[in-house]
Backbone as a ProteinNet text record, in pm:
[ID]
protein_1_A
[PRIMARY]
MNPAEFWKNFRLGEELSISGAFIYNGLRRFYELRKLDHPDEIFEVLYNLSVGIERLLKIAVVLLEHADSQDQEALEQSLRTHNHLELLRRIRGHCRINLASPHNELLALLGTFYKSHRYDRFSMSSITDLEKEKDALFSYVGKHLNVDIPVSDSLFGTPNDARYKKFLHRIVQTICRALYDVVRLRASYLNLYTYELRHGSKAETIFLGDADIPAENVLWKELLLFFMNTKSSSGYLDFLRSIEPLDFDPELVDEYLDCFQSDAAKSLVIGELESHYEDVADKGKRLELIEVIGSPGVYFDDPDEEESLD
[TERTIARY]
707.9	629.5	504.7	380.3	248.5	171.1	50.3	-3.9	-33.6	-74.2	-156.1	-6	109	225.9	286.1	263.7	289.3	191.2	53.4	-7.8	22.7	2.7	33.1	196.4	292.2	388.9	422.7	373.4	390.6	281.4	162.1	22.7	-19.1	-18.2	-8.3	105	193.1	287.8	324.1	238.2	218.6	101.2	-0.9	-114	-55.2	63.9	103.8	158.6	161	244	168.3	19.4	-39.6	-97.2	-92.8	-183	-126.9	32.4	105.3	133	116.4	99.2	-30.1	-173.8	-304.5	-266.3	-206.2	-202.9	-105.7	30.6	111.5	-18.2	-50	-111.2	-201.9	-299.7	-445.3	-318.3	-187.3	-183.2	-83.1	-45.3	16.6	-81.4	-189.9	-288.4	-344.8	-385.9	-430.7	-312.3	-187.5	-71.5	-108.1	-110.6	-78.2	-203.9	-325.4	-450.9	-423.3	-440.2	-412.5	-597.3	-662.8	-836.6	-865.9	-1021	-1071.6	-1190.2	-1245.1	-1336	-1448.7	-1367	-1378.5	-1413.1	-1498.6	-1544.6	-1508.1	-1445.4	-1391	-1237.5	-1190.2	-1032.8	-1062.7	-1163.2	-1201.3	-1235.7	-1334.2	-1318.2	-1155.3	-1127.7	-961.6	-887.9	-870.3	-756.3	-860.6	-1001.8	-1068.6	-1041.9	-1093.7	-1109.5	-923	-827.7	-691	-682.2	-720.1	-718.5	-771.8	-886.5	-967.7	-944.1	-914.8	-864.2	-734.3	-667	-508.7	-529.7	-573.6	-600.2	-726.9	-784.5	-878.8	-797.5	-731.7	-670.2	-525.9	-458.2	-347.7	-438.8	-565.3	-623.9	-661.1	-677.7	-725.3	-573.4	-472.9	-405.1	-328	-348.7	-310.3	-449.8	-561.6	-656.2	-632.8	-580	-559.2	-438.9	-358.4	-249.3	-281.9	-353.1	-368.4	-493.5	-546.5	-681	-646	-637.5	-575.6	-503.6	-611.4	-512.9	-566.9	-472.4	-512.1	-633	-710.6	-770.7	-887.5	-892.3	-975.7	-1055.7	-1217.2	-1302.5	-1242.8	-1154.1	-1140.6	-1165.7	-1339.8	-1397.5	-1505	-1512.3	-1560.2	-1456.6	-1338.5	-1252.2	-1276.5	-1221.8	-1199.3	-1343.1	-1527.4	-1622.8	-1623.1	-1554.9	-1593.1	-1479.5	-1395.5	-1314.6	-1388.1	-1496.4	-1566.2	-1633.1	-1572.5	-1652.4	-1565.5	-1642.2	-1583.2	-1598.3	-1617.2	-1619.2	-1470.4	-1382.8	-1271.1	-1259.9	-1371.3	-1330.3	-1414.7	-1456.4	-1497.7	-1349.8	-1261.9	-1128.7	-1072	-1082	-981.8	-1038.8	-1134.2	-1190.5	-1146.2	-1158.1	-1136.8	-955.4	-866	-723.7	-739.7	-808	-793.9	-822.3	-883.4	-932.3	-777.4	-674.1	-582.7	-462.7	-447.8	-354	-373.6	-279.7	-296.3	-260.8	-363.2	-283.6	-321.8	-207.3	-216.9	-263.9	-432.4	-499.7	-579.3	-585.1	-702.3	-805.1	-878.8	-1005.6	-1011.7	-892.7	-882.8	-859.5	-781.8	-737.3	-901.6	-943.4	-1062.6	-1159.6	-1182	-1294.3	-1271.7	-1145.8	-1089.7	-1105.1	-1080	-1144.1	-1255.5	-1354.1	-1468.6	-1585.6	-1480	-1496.7	-1494	-1335.7	-1323.3	-1399.1	-1481.8	-1533.4	-1687.5	-1736.7	-1871.5	-1836.1	-1730.4	-1766.7	-1724.4	-1658.3	-1636.7	-1794.1	-1806.9	-1949.4	-2078.9	-2096.8	-2172.5	-2179.5	-2099.1	-2050.2	-2042.8	-1951	-1874.5	-1957.2	-2115.1	-2229	-2320	-2283.1	-2431.2	-2477.1	-2368.3	-2415.3	-2486.9	-2474.7	-2583.6	-2709	-2771	-2901.1	-2946.8	-3080.7	-3167.2	-3142.4	-3163.2	-3162.5	-3063.7	-2976.2	-2777.9	-2791.9	-2941.3	-2965.3	-2986.6	-3046.9	-3028.3	-2919.1	-2816.9	-2729.7	-2643.6	-2548.1	-2413.8	-2300	-2206.4	-2079.6	-2094.3	-2130.9	-2144.1	-1966.7	-1914	-1726	-1665.1	-1683.1	-1653.9	-1700.1	-1846.3	-1852.6	-1805.7	-1775.5	-1718.1	-1601.7	-1503.9	-1385.8	-1369.9	-1427	-1423.5	-1431.5	-1538.3	-1613.9	-1503.9	-1451.4	-1369.8	-1210.1	-1167.1	-1051.4	-1110.9	-1189.4	-1192	-1259	-1304.3	-1315.2	-1175	-1111.1	-977.3	-851.4	-940.1	-779.7	-831.2	-984.6	-1044.7	-1076.2	-1106	-1129.9	-1228.5	-1278	-1408.8	-1352.1	-1351.7	-1318.4	-1457.3	-1457.2	-1557.6	-1578.9	-1658	-1710.2	-1732.8	-1620.6	-1650.5	-1734	-1825.7	-1873	-1785	-1670.8	-1586.6	-1553	-1417.2	-1397.1	-1235.4	-1192.6	-1084.2	-1084.9	-1201.1	-1234.6	-1164.2	-1162.3	-1162.2	-1026	-881	-719.5	-751.9	-657.9	-566.9	-479.1	-527.3	-419.8	-272.8	-198.3	-101.4	-102.5	-178	-198.2	-301.6	-406	-492.8	-421.5	-288.5	-207	-93.8	-74.9	20.5	-71.3	-179.6	-301.2	-315.1	-341.8	-395.1	-311.7	-173.5	-41.4	-38.5	-39	4.8	-65.3	-223	-319.4	-313.7	-253.1	-219	-143.2	-54.8	113.4	90.4	24	10.5	-71.6	-165	-246.1	-172.8	-114.3	-0.1	91.2	180.4	324.1	224.1	110.9	34.5	51.3	-25	-84.1	26.7	112	224	312.1	324.2	409.3	307.8	154.7	78	148.3	130.5	228.1	290.4	377.7	564.4	587.6	496.1	549.8	438.1	323.8	282.1	353.1	368.5	466.3	591.7	658.7	818.5	763.3	691.9	620.7	553.6	543.6	479	622.8	705.3	823	801.3	772.7	713	770.8	805.4	856.5	766.7	599.5	540.5	559.5	630.3	633.3	765.1	827.5	918.3	874	954.6	908.6	1067.1	970.2	1074.2	1145.7	1293.5	1346.1	1287.3	1242.9	1248.7	1081.4	979.3	869.2	798.5	649.9	594.6	535.3	516.6	508.7	579.5	705.1	827.4	833.4	782.4	826.4	724.4	546.6	481.7	549.5	539.5	530.2	675	793.6	898.2	1004.7	937.4	994.6	859.1	880.6	836.9	736.5	693.5	621.7	607.2	756	794.5	800.9	637.9	600.4	681.2	653.7	748	865.6	931.7	1104.3	1103	992.2	977.1	1013.6	904.9	890.9	992.1	1080.7	1247	1305.9	1301.8	1398.8	1428.5	1287.5	1268.1	1292.5	1281.1	1301.7	1473.3	1541.1	1664.3	1785.6	1691.6	1755.8	1721.6	1624.9	1611.3	1683.5	1714.8	1802.6	1955.9	1984.4	2086.3	2099.5	2034	2026.9	2049	1977.1	2014.8	2123.8	2235.9	2305.8	2446.5	2424.8	2572.3	2659.7	2770.4	2896.5	2932.4	2912.3	3013.4	2981.4	3036.5	3048.1	3024.2	2946	2936.1	2873.2	2877.8	2839.4	2704	2602.6	2469.9	2423.6	2538.1	2439.4	2498.5	2619.7	2592.5	2503.9	2433.6	2389.7	2217.4	2168.6	2055.9	2063.4	2222.7	2177.6	2260.1	2221.9	2232.7	2085.8	1970.2	1846.1	1819.5	1736.2	1701.2	1590.1	1622.2	1457.5	1340.7	1227.6	1103.1	1038.4	982.3	956.8	871.4	865.1	746	742.4	658.9	648.6	714.1	829.1	929.7	771.3	668.6	608.8	480.9	508.3	443	485	623.8	734.1	654.1	584.6	511.3	438.1	328.5	224.7	314.6	467.4	566.3	565.3	617.8	644.2	557	448.8	333.3	303.5	391.4	325.4	467.3	535.7	630.5	554.7	452.2	418.7	270.2	154.7	50.6	17	-99.9	-117.8	-224	-322.4	-405.3	-350	-194.5	-128	-113.5	-48.7	-5.6	-96.1	-240.6	-331.8	-378.9	-337.9	-325	-272	-139.7	14.3	6.5	-12.4	-38.6	-64.6	-163.7	-220.6	-106.1	-51.6	90	206.2	232.1	298.6	248.7	172.3	90.5	95.8	93.8	125.9	228.8	327.4	529.3	532.9	498.4	503	478.9	347.1	337.4	407.3	522.6	633.2	741.6	789.3	856.3	905.4	1018.5	1062.4	1034.3	1155.9	1090.1	1118.5	951.3	890.2	893.8	911.2	979.6	1112.1	1220.6	1329.4	1332.1	1306.9	1289.1	1208.2	1141.9	1050.4	1159.5	1236.5	1334.1	1446.8	1472.6	1581.2	1492.8	1411.6	1332.4	1334.8	1271.2	1248.9	1376.8	1480.6	1625.4	1634.9	1618	1582.9	1523.5	1602.2	1589.2	1535.4	1526.3	1556.8	1691.5	1631.4	1662.6	1831.3	1905.9	1991.1	2096.6	2082.9	2131.4	2280.5	2385.2	2549.7	2564	2596.1	2669	2831.6	2921.9	3045.7	3089.2	3203	3197	3358.5	3387.2	3452.1	3586.7	3547.4	3637.7	3789.6	3734.2	3755	3817.8	3723.7	3814.5	3973.2	3964.2	4098.1	4192.2	4136.4	4274.1	4314.7	4203	4281.2	4386.2	4330.6	4450.1	4609.3
-3178.9	-3101	-3096.3	-3119.5	-3178.5	-3083.4	-3130.5	-3013.2	-2918.1	-2905.8	-2803.2	-2665.7	-2723.3	-2636.6	-2603.9	-2688.5	-2621	-2526.5	-2535	-2497.3	-2308.8	-2312.4	-2177.8	-2144.4	-2187.9	-2138.6	-2098.8	-2156.7	-2112.4	-2083.3	-2137.8	-2050.5	-1952.1	-1956.1	-1770.8	-1698.7	-1766.7	-1658.3	-1574.9	-1651.6	-1608.8	-1533.5	-1552.5	-1434.5	-1312.1	-1328.1	-1212.3	-1102.8	-1193.6	-1081.6	-1027.1	-1098.2	-1068.8	-947.7	-958.6	-823.9	-749.9	-712.3	-612.4	-542.1	-648.1	-582.1	-513.7	-562.5	-496.1	-342.1	-305.8	-259.2	-147.4	-152.9	-80.8	2.3	-68.6	1.2	48.6	50.4	149.2	263.2	245.9	366.3	452.4	407.5	463.9	498	455.9	485.2	619.4	633.7	764.6	887.2	852	938.1	1035.9	929.9	951.3	1103.9	1056.1	1122.5	1283.6	1411.1	1504.6	1572.7	1489.8	1548.1	1425.6	1499.4	1347.3	1364.1	1387.9	1401.3	1290.1	1207.7	1092.5	925	859.8	804	669.5	667.1	519.7	524.9	649.5	662.6	674.8	710.8	678.6	477.4	454.4	331.8	190.1	261.5	172.4	171.7	315.9	309.8	238.7	278.8	177.2	45.3	-28.9	-135.9	-243.1	-192.5	-228.6	-250.3	-114.5	-127.5	-241.3	-225.8	-328.3	-472.8	-467.6	-633.6	-664.3	-588.9	-618.1	-596.1	-540.4	-524	-674.2	-694.4	-812.2	-931.6	-947.2	-1056.1	-1079.1	-949.6	-972.2	-938.3	-942.2	-960.1	-1119.4	-1179.5	-1286.2	-1434.2	-1386.2	-1421.2	-1444.9	-1316.3	-1340.3	-1427.3	-1373.5	-1485.6	-1659.7	-1669	-1854.8	-1884.9	-1780.7	-1820.3	-1812.8	-1757.3	-1731.5	-1829.7	-1875.4	-1992	-2103.4	-2167.7	-2284.2	-2391.7	-2485.8	-2614.4	-2728.9	-2827.6	-2943.2	-3010.4	-3022.8	-3070.4	-3001.3	-2897.7	-2804.4	-2860.6	-2807.5	-2841.8	-2740.2	-2787.6	-2734.6	-2606.8	-2722.5	-2616.3	-2531.7	-2549.5	-2424.4	-2331.1	-2333.4	-2206.5	-2145.1	-2226.3	-2143.7	-2071.9	-2195.2	-2105.1	-1970.3	-1937.8	-1825	-1722.1	-1760.9	-1671.9	-1600.4	-1635.4	-1564.7	-1468.1	-1362.8	-1256.2	-1145.2	-1006.7	-899.7	-809.6	-827.1	-770.2	-700.2	-631.1	-614.8	-639	-509.6	-498.1	-645.6	-740.3	-855.8	-936.8	-905.4	-1033.3	-924.1	-774	-769.5	-780	-781.3	-808.2	-970.5	-1068	-1216.2	-1207.3	-1118.9	-1091.2	-1052.4	-931.1	-915.6	-992.7	-1108.6	-1208.6	-1278.1	-1272.2	-1378	-1240.5	-1175	-1071.1	-918.8	-813.8	-720.5	-630.1	-570.2	-476.4	-308.2	-258.8	-96.2	-14.6	-13.5	29.8	160	286.3	385.4	419.9	457.1	522.5	554.7	624.6	693.6	542.7	402	312	224.9	243.2	91	201.9	284	350.7	376	352.8	313.5	166.5	88	-113.5	-53.5	-18.6	-11.4	68.9	150.7	235.8	90	51.3	-39.6	-152.5	-185.6	-314.7	-273.7	-140	-137.4	-110.9	0.5	-31.6	-173.9	-291	-355.6	-489.6	-433.6	-525.4	-460.2	-348.7	-291.6	-205.3	-22.6	38.1	-40.1	-127.9	-146.4	-241	-258	-352.7	-231	-105.9	-7.6	49	76.3	99.3	-5.7	-133	-237.8	-254.8	-121.3	-112.6	21.3	7.6	151.4	238.8	193.4	310.5	371.5	360.9	426.8	570.1	563.3	688	823.3	795.2	894	947.7	822.2	831.9	767.4	903.3	877.6	814.6	866.6	871.6	858.5	700.5	658.4	646.2	568.9	589.9	693.7	823.6	899.7	993.7	994	1087.6	1016.2	893.5	800.4	849.1	900.9	876.5	1072.7	1114.9	1320.7	1271.7	1199.7	1239.3	1192.9	1054.2	993.1	1105.4	1159.4	1249.9	1403.6	1444	1545.3	1572.7	1454.2	1462.2	1404.8	1340.6	1382.1	1457.8	1555.5	1644.1	1761.6	1787.4	1882.1	2001.3	1942.5	2013.6	1982.8	2083.9	2032.2	1998.8	1915.5	1914.9	1896.4	2026.7	2051	1986.1	1938.1	1833.1	1963.9	2004.8	2113.8	2040.3	2165.9	2124.5	2231.7	2259.9	2358.9	2308.1	2358.6	2281	2263.3	2295	2296.3	2143.5	2134.8	1984	2007.8	1898.2	1913.6	1851.7	1927.4	1900.6	1736.9	1694.3	1589.9	1657.8	1720	1790.2	1674.2	1760.8	1636.2	1607.8	1720.6	1690.2	1561.7	1492.7	1411.5	1260.1	1289.3	1183.2	1136.8	1243.3	1200.4	1138.1	1164.3	1141.1	989.2	921	842.9	730.4	767.2	673.1	666.9	776.8	723.6	623.1	633.3	560.8	394.5	391.7	278.1	204	246	176.6	138.1	208.1	181	69.8	45.9	-114.4	-199.2	-139	-280.4	-297.5	-247.2	-286.1	-367.6	-310.4	-337.6	-540.7	-542.7	-637.2	-760.5	-668.7	-756.4	-828.8	-744.3	-779.9	-895.1	-905.1	-1024.3	-1140.3	-1156.2	-1225.5	-1310.6	-1192.7	-1235.1	-1315.1	-1236.2	-1278.5	-1445.3	-1469.2	-1560	-1643.7	-1637.7	-1744.3	-1809.3	-1717.4	-1756.9	-1805.6	-1816.5	-1875.1	-2031.8	-2012.8	-2159.7	-2264.4	-2138.8	-2204.4	-2217.1	-2148.4	-2090.8	-1992.8	-1973.3	-1871.6	-1773.2	-1763.5	-1712	-1565.5	-1539.9	-1343.3	-1332.5	-1422	-1371	-1302.3	-1228.7	-1123.2	-1123.9	-1134.4	-1166.7	-1005.4	-996	-864.9	-775.7	-637.1	-548.4	-573.4	-635.8	-665.6	-551.9	-562.5	-471.7	-443.6	-571.5	-631.8	-574.3	-627.1	-543.1	-426.8	-322.7	-181.3	-167.2	-217.8	-238.5	-250.4	-331.1	-401.7	-381.3	-355.8	-374.4	-207.4	-130.4	-25.8	68.5	194.1	321.3	348.1	264.6	264.2	463	454.7	624.8	654.2	699.5	691.5	844.9	932.1	1050.1	1029.7	984.9	907.1	881.4	770.6	695.8	799.7	911.7	1002.3	1079.9	1140.2	1187.1	1089.6	963.5	875.5	874.8	871.3	882.8	1026	1156.8	1313.4	1283.8	1224.1	1218.5	1164.3	1020.7	952.7	1038.6	1108.6	1157.8	1264.3	1355.8	1449.1	1384	1276.7	1230.1	1205.6	1133.6	1093.1	1259.8	1312.2	1464.3	1533.9	1470.6	1566.9	1508.3	1439.2	1306.6	1288.6	1344.7	1395.7	1237.1	1137.8	998	926.5	825.6	739.2	626.4	493.1	379.4	263.4	184.9	89.2	114.8	114.1	133.3	297.3	370	552.4	576.3	537.4	539.1	520	358	315.3	394.1	463.4	511	695	693	809.2	815.2	643.9	621.4	655.6	649.2	652.6	782.9	797.7	946.8	987.5	1113.7	1108.8	1094.6	1117.6	1145.1	1337.8	1290.6	1522.2	1530	1486.2	1540.9	1750.5	1750.3	1868.6	1981.6	2053.9	2092.2	2178.6	2281.6	2320.6	2228.2	2101.6	2033.3	1973.7	1971	1881.3	1905.2	1907.3	1922.7	1788.6	1768.2	1705.1	1526.7	1593.9	1426.3	1423.1	1517.6	1420.6	1373.3	1446.7	1355.5	1214.2	1220.2	998.2	919.4	1031.3	917.1	871.4	933.1	931.6	899.2	867.3	880.7	783.2	726.8	624.3	688.8	790.2	880.9	967.2	1026.9	1106.9	1070.3	937.7	826.5	801.9	795.7	755.2	869.7	1059.9	1116.7	1192.3	1089.9	1106.7	1015.7	901.5	797.1	812.9	890.4	961.5	987.8	1087.2	1175.1	1055.9	975.6	851.9	784.9	770.5	673	741	875.2	948.1	1027.2	1014.1	972	862.2	762.2	642.4	629.8	662	678.1	734.1	799.5	857.5	766.3	683.9	638.1	542.3	562	448.2	345	241.3	130.1	96.6	100.8	88.8	-37.8	-122.3	-272.4	-249.3	-226.6	-153.6	-46.8	1.3	53.3	42.3	-0.8	-93.1	-224.7	-263.5	-352.4	-307.1	-156.7	-84	-46.7	-29.8	35.8	-65.6	-176.4	-280.7	-345	-294.9	-339.3	-237.2	-110	-16.9	-63.7	-110.7	-156.3	-292.7	-375	-539	-607.4	-703.2	-779.7	-844.5	-822.9	-962.5	-880.3	-737.2	-639.5	-604.9	-669.7	-577.3	-506.8	-417.9	-347.9	-334	-367.2	-296	-178.1	-175.6	-34.2	27.8	114	153.4	207.7	256	263	156	27.8	-57.7	-156.1	-127.8	-201.8	-114.4	-1.1	129.3	71.7	7.8	-55.5	-188.7	-252.5	-369.3	-301.1	-244.4	-288.6	-197.9
1150.7	1213.7	1193.1	1225.1	1200.7	1157.2	1091.3	1016.2	1065.7	1220.5	1228.2	1270.4	1317.2	1304.5	1174.1	1064.7	948.9	857.3	909.6	873	940.6	1104.3	1160.7	1113.4	1078.1	1050.3	915.2	817.1	713.3	584.7	605.4	578.6	645.8	729.8	828.9	818.3	776.5	748.5	586.1	509.7	386.3	402.1	499	488.8	553.7	686.8	705.8	629	495.3	403.4	303.1	273.8	207.9	305.9	404.7	488.2	470.1	487	501.1	378.4	279.6	125	91.4	159	120.7	224.7	390	455.6	395.5	297	274.3	131.3	92.5	-81.4	7.9	56	130	163.5	232.6	332.7	157.9	106.1	-37.4	-112.1	-108.4	-216.3	-182.8	-33.1	58.3	57.6	92.6	59.7	-111.8	-176.4	-361.7	-353.5	-275.4	-350.6	-341	-423.3	-418.7	-394.9	-400.3	-379.3	-272.9	-231.2	-170.8	-228.2	-339.3	-393	-455.7	-506.2	-606.5	-490.7	-478.4	-413.4	-421	-548.9	-607.2	-534.8	-512.8	-449.5	-315.2	-227.7	-109.5	-117.5	-149.8	-174.9	-188.2	-258.8	-268.7	-149.4	-111.7	24.6	177.3	157.5	287.2	267.7	124.1	74.2	114.7	83.8	83.1	247.1	346	500	567.2	496.6	595.7	516.1	436.7	399.6	448.1	481.3	552.6	706	740.8	892.1	931.6	857.7	932.8	916.5	790.8	829.6	926.5	922.1	1049.1	1190.7	1227.3	1363.3	1326.9	1232.4	1199.8	1229.9	1193.9	1228.7	1371.4	1429.8	1617.1	1650.5	1613.1	1644.5	1646.8	1580.5	1495.9	1623.8	1663.8	1680.7	1820	1892.3	2017.8	2088.6	1961.4	1989	1932.8	1842.7	1840.4	1922.5	1934.6	1985.5	1960.5	1951.3	1871.3	1928.4	2024.7	2073.6	2079.1	1996.5	1934	1811.6	1812.7	1677.4	1596	1496.5	1382.5	1306.5	1237.4	1182.8	1275.7	1380.4	1479.4	1432.3	1434.6	1469.3	1341.5	1248.9	1073	1053.9	1132.8	1062.8	1184.4	1302.3	1379.3	1300.3	1209.3	1088.1	1022	978.8	827.7	907	967.4	968.7	936.7	962.3	887.1	965.7	1130.6	1226.3	1303.4	1250.3	1301.6	1426.8	1555	1693	1743.8	1683.6	1771	1749.8	1663.2	1659.5	1741.7	1765.8	1899.9	1994.8	2064.5	2137.9	2170.2	2057.4	2117.7	2171.6	2084.2	2113.4	2249.3	2250	2448.2	2554.1	2488.9	2553.1	2623.4	2544.2	2589.3	2635	2596.7	2613	2598.8	2634.7	2651.8	2551.7	2463.5	2333.8	2376.9	2336.9	2395.1	2265.4	2222.1	2148	2221.4	2170.3	2249.9	2151.9	2197.9	2129.3	1978.3	1912.9	1788.8	1689.1	1733.6	1686.5	1698.3	1795	1809.7	1704.9	1650.6	1580.2	1464.5	1411.7	1260.7	1252.5	1379	1295.9	1288.5	1376.1	1327.5	1218.9	1198.6	1041.5	934.8	966.1	876.6	814	978.2	972.3	920.1	944.5	867.7	736.4	654.6	549.9	459.2	479.2	419	481.7	567.4	567.1	531.8	490.5	449.7	336.3	378.5	322.4	145	111.2	-1.1	-94	-23.3	-95.7	-131.2	-76.7	-72.6	-198.8	-318.5	-419	-566.8	-429.4	-537.5	-485.9	-400	-361.7	-423.6	-456	-487.7	-362.4	-256.3	-109.9	-144.4	-235.4	-226.1	-302.6	-351.9	-440.8	-358.7	-213.2	-146.9	-5.1	-26.6	50.8	-12.6	-103.3	-219.7	-160.3	-45.2	-15.3	124.6	178.9	267.4	327.7	298.8	343.8	291.8	198	213.5	364.1	380.6	483.9	616.7	624.1	731.6	793.6	669.9	625.7	694.4	649.5	687.2	821.3	861	955.3	1128.8	1123.3	1181.6	1203.2	1020.6	1059.4	1102.3	1102.5	1124.2	1234.7	1326	1455.6	1564.9	1509.1	1580.1	1565.3	1450.3	1364.4	1458.2	1498.6	1516.4	1418.1	1310.3	1225.5	1123.4	1022.3	927.7	838.8	745.7	600.5	533.5	446.7	383.9	244.2	221.9	113.7	1.8	-91.1	-167.7	-295.1	-345.9	-491.6	-590.6	-555.2	-666.4	-728.6	-819.6	-936.4	-868.3	-775.4	-671.5	-588.5	-573.8	-499.7	-356	-263.3	-135.9	-110.3	-93.1	-77.1	25.9	-55.3	82.5	136.6	252.6	360.8	447.6	447.1	469.6	596.7	683.2	846.9	845.3	727.9	672.5	690.8	557.5	584.8	649.2	742.5	860.2	989	967.4	1096.1	1021.6	970.4	914.1	916	892	839.3	1017.1	1096.2	1264.6	1280.8	1274.2	1338	1289.8	1168.8	1096.4	1124.8	1123.4	1196.6	1348.5	1439.6	1569	1565.1	1509.6	1490.4	1462.5	1307.6	1256.1	1374.6	1453.4	1518.9	1664.3	1721.7	1830.4	1761.4	1659.7	1628.1	1595	1514.2	1460.3	1645.5	1726.8	1836.2	1864.1	1885.1	1927.9	1858.8	1753.8	1630.4	1684.1	1703.5	1696.2	1857.8	1963.6	2078.1	2093.2	2058.7	2018.1	1943	1836.6	1742.7	1799.3	1863.4	1935.1	2064.6	2162.3	2227.1	2232.3	2055	1962.6	1923.2	1905.8	1879.8	1691.7	1671.5	1500	1462.9	1310.7	1264.6	1159.4	1218.6	1118.2	1120.4	1199.8	1218.2	1107.9	1102	1010	825.4	790.8	693.8	617.1	473.1	362.2	343.7	318.7	337.2	220.8	217.6	86.8	83.4	133.7	105.7	168.6	116	162.8	314.9	334.7	477.1	568	503.3	614.4	685.9	522.3	552.8	653.9	642.8	762.1	889	867.6	1035.4	1111.1	1074.3	1057.9	1084.4	949.6	944.9	958.2	902.2	942.3	828.7	721.9	590.9	601.7	546.1	516.8	392.4	343.5	208.5	127.7	266.7	242.6	161.8	245.5	207.7	82.9	39.9	-68.2	-196.5	-153.1	-280.2	-274.6	-196	-145.5	-285.3	-226.8	-289.9	-470.3	-503.2	-665.8	-713.7	-624.9	-690.9	-685.4	-584.6	-566.6	-697.4	-679.8	-837.5	-963.1	-1005	-1107.9	-1164.4	-973.4	-1044.1	-1056.2	-979.9	-1019.7	-1152.6	-1215.1	-1374.2	-1431.8	-1396.1	-1492	-1491.1	-1376.3	-1362.7	-1373.2	-1348	-1339.8	-1475.4	-1463.6	-1533.8	-1561	-1458.7	-1430.7	-1557.1	-1596.3	-1750.7	-1689.9	-1683.5	-1705.3	-1847.9	-1804	-1915.4	-1947.4	-1842.1	-1803.5	-1863.4	-1807.5	-1828.1	-1963.3	-2035.7	-2158.8	-2249.1	-2230.7	-2309.5	-2258.5	-2167.7	-2145.4	-2259.1	-2263	-2338.4	-2466.9	-2512.5	-2612.6	-2704.8	-2613.1	-2663.6	-2659.2	-2820.3	-2829.6	-2765.2	-2741.6	-2634.3	-2717.1	-2699.4	-2780.5	-2730.4	-2834.6	-2800.4	-2727.4	-2603	-2521.8	-2477.7	-2457.5	-2408.6	-2312	-2286.4	-2189.5	-2095.4	-2135.1	-2092.1	-2008.3	-2022.4	-1948.2	-1846.2	-1772.5	-1705.6	-1578.1	-1526.9	-1409.9	-1432.2	-1504.2	-1571.7	-1546.5	-1648.3	-1627.1	-1507.9	-1423.2	-1299.7	-1241.4	-1238.4	-1155.6	-1193.9	-1294.6	-1337.9	-1252.5	-1180.9	-1140.6	-979.3	-908.7	-812	-804.2	-946.5	-959.1	-1051.9	-1051.5	-1147.2	-1247.8	-1130.6	-1199.3	-1333.8	-1293.7	-1347.8	-1497.1	-1475.8	-1609.8	-1679.4	-1669.5	-1743.9	-1817.6	-1807.7	-1810	-1961.1	-1988.4	-2041.7	-2115.5	-2084.9	-2153	-2327.9	-2352.3	-2465.4	-2554.1	-2490.1	-2525.4	-2566.6	-2490	-2542.7	-2681	-2673.9	-2774.9	-2933.2	-2906.2	-3037.6	-3095.3	-2971.4	-3014.7	-3085.8	-3017.7	-3091.8	-3218.6	-3252.3	-3399.8	-3503.4	-3446.9	-3553	-3519.3	-3463.5	-3414.6	-3531.1	-3628.4	-3752.9	-3734.6	-3618.7	-3556.9	-3431.5	-3417.2	-3259.4	-3198.4	-3276.1	-3204.9	-3126.9	-3203.8	-3232.7	-3084.6	-3081.9	-2955.2	-2829	-2843.9	-2705.3	-2654.9	-2782.8	-2728.6	-2600.7	-2636.1	-2562.3	-2471	-2443.8	-2349	-2218.7	-2302.1	-2204.7	-2104.8	-2207.3	-2103	-1961.9	-1980.1	-1910.2	-1761.9	-1669.6	-1515.4	-1515.5	-1611.9	-1595.6	-1541.4	-1426.9	-1345.5	-1484.6	-1395.9	-1463	-1589.3	-1600	-1710.6	-1693.7	-1791.9	-1729.4	-1865.5	-1852.8	-1934.7	-1943.6	-2030.6	-2013.8	-1897	-1891.1	-1853.5	-1909	-2004	-2065.3	-1981.2	-1895.8	-1778	-1756.6	-1722.6	-1660	-1808.1	-1889.2	-2058.8	-2052.3	-2025	-2061.4	-1945	-1862.6	-1699.3	-1752.4	-1871.3	-1872.1	-1969.6	-2050	-2192.6	-2109.9
[MASK]
++++++++++++++++++++++++++++++++++++++++++++++++++++++++++++++++++++++++++++++++++++++++++++++++++++++++++++++++++++++++++++++++++++++++++++++++++++++++++++++++++++++++++++++++++++++++++++++++++++++++++++++++++++++++++++++++++++++++++++++++++++++++++++++++++++++++++++++++++++++++++++++++++++++++++++++++++++++

């Protein structure tokens, strides 16, 4: 395998995984948002999506345009761009890719965000135009869903409607599937394995799965119900039951459950956890026990198996 083949086979394969991780993180973060009022949270969504999709576009461009006889430095310099639509234009110069206006407009939005909006607050002129990325997202989603997303000043804020989540998920998934197909087909033609994805990775979820984030939330809730209600016994379950629970407030169950699906919720409850730990007699011993939970390679003897051996 020559250096060019190694580059396209392995280094771009790593980039594909990085791309998928960014895209998944962006979709996951948008799904987690209860409100659409905070610029830092909108920024996080758009940043992850823009970086992830830009890298995916560049992978496809390299696979389509690179040739041994080509000026390598010129190709690499041409990739130093954040213009998503220009990268898509280069791809379309080599193959057909079925993306419509809503997809192209999102790519334009992400390109503008990454090139200019993300730097705006470093300029004094931003004091007269406070939330460009938020306004751009509201305008885009509102246009294609034919809704007027209110910019609320009330204490309740602007809810992140399920329609918005479903719409953005569908548009991003369509873009990613189309671009991944380009990568897969071109890599196969070149007898490369750039398109291969690690099982269980975020990239696999994005490019080969449905990135079904609502189903992931169903999963943790079902597992929680299982742990709460199972009467079964095992070494691991007996270990979990042997740890005395902290004295959390039953009246705040809704806030505690939100910690399973929201980083912001964790930050609101962590202070209470620290307060409880002040009352723990042997904090170090408890932390050792807690560390075991969920750690890989942990094995507990099963009492039922021991009895059967007797």
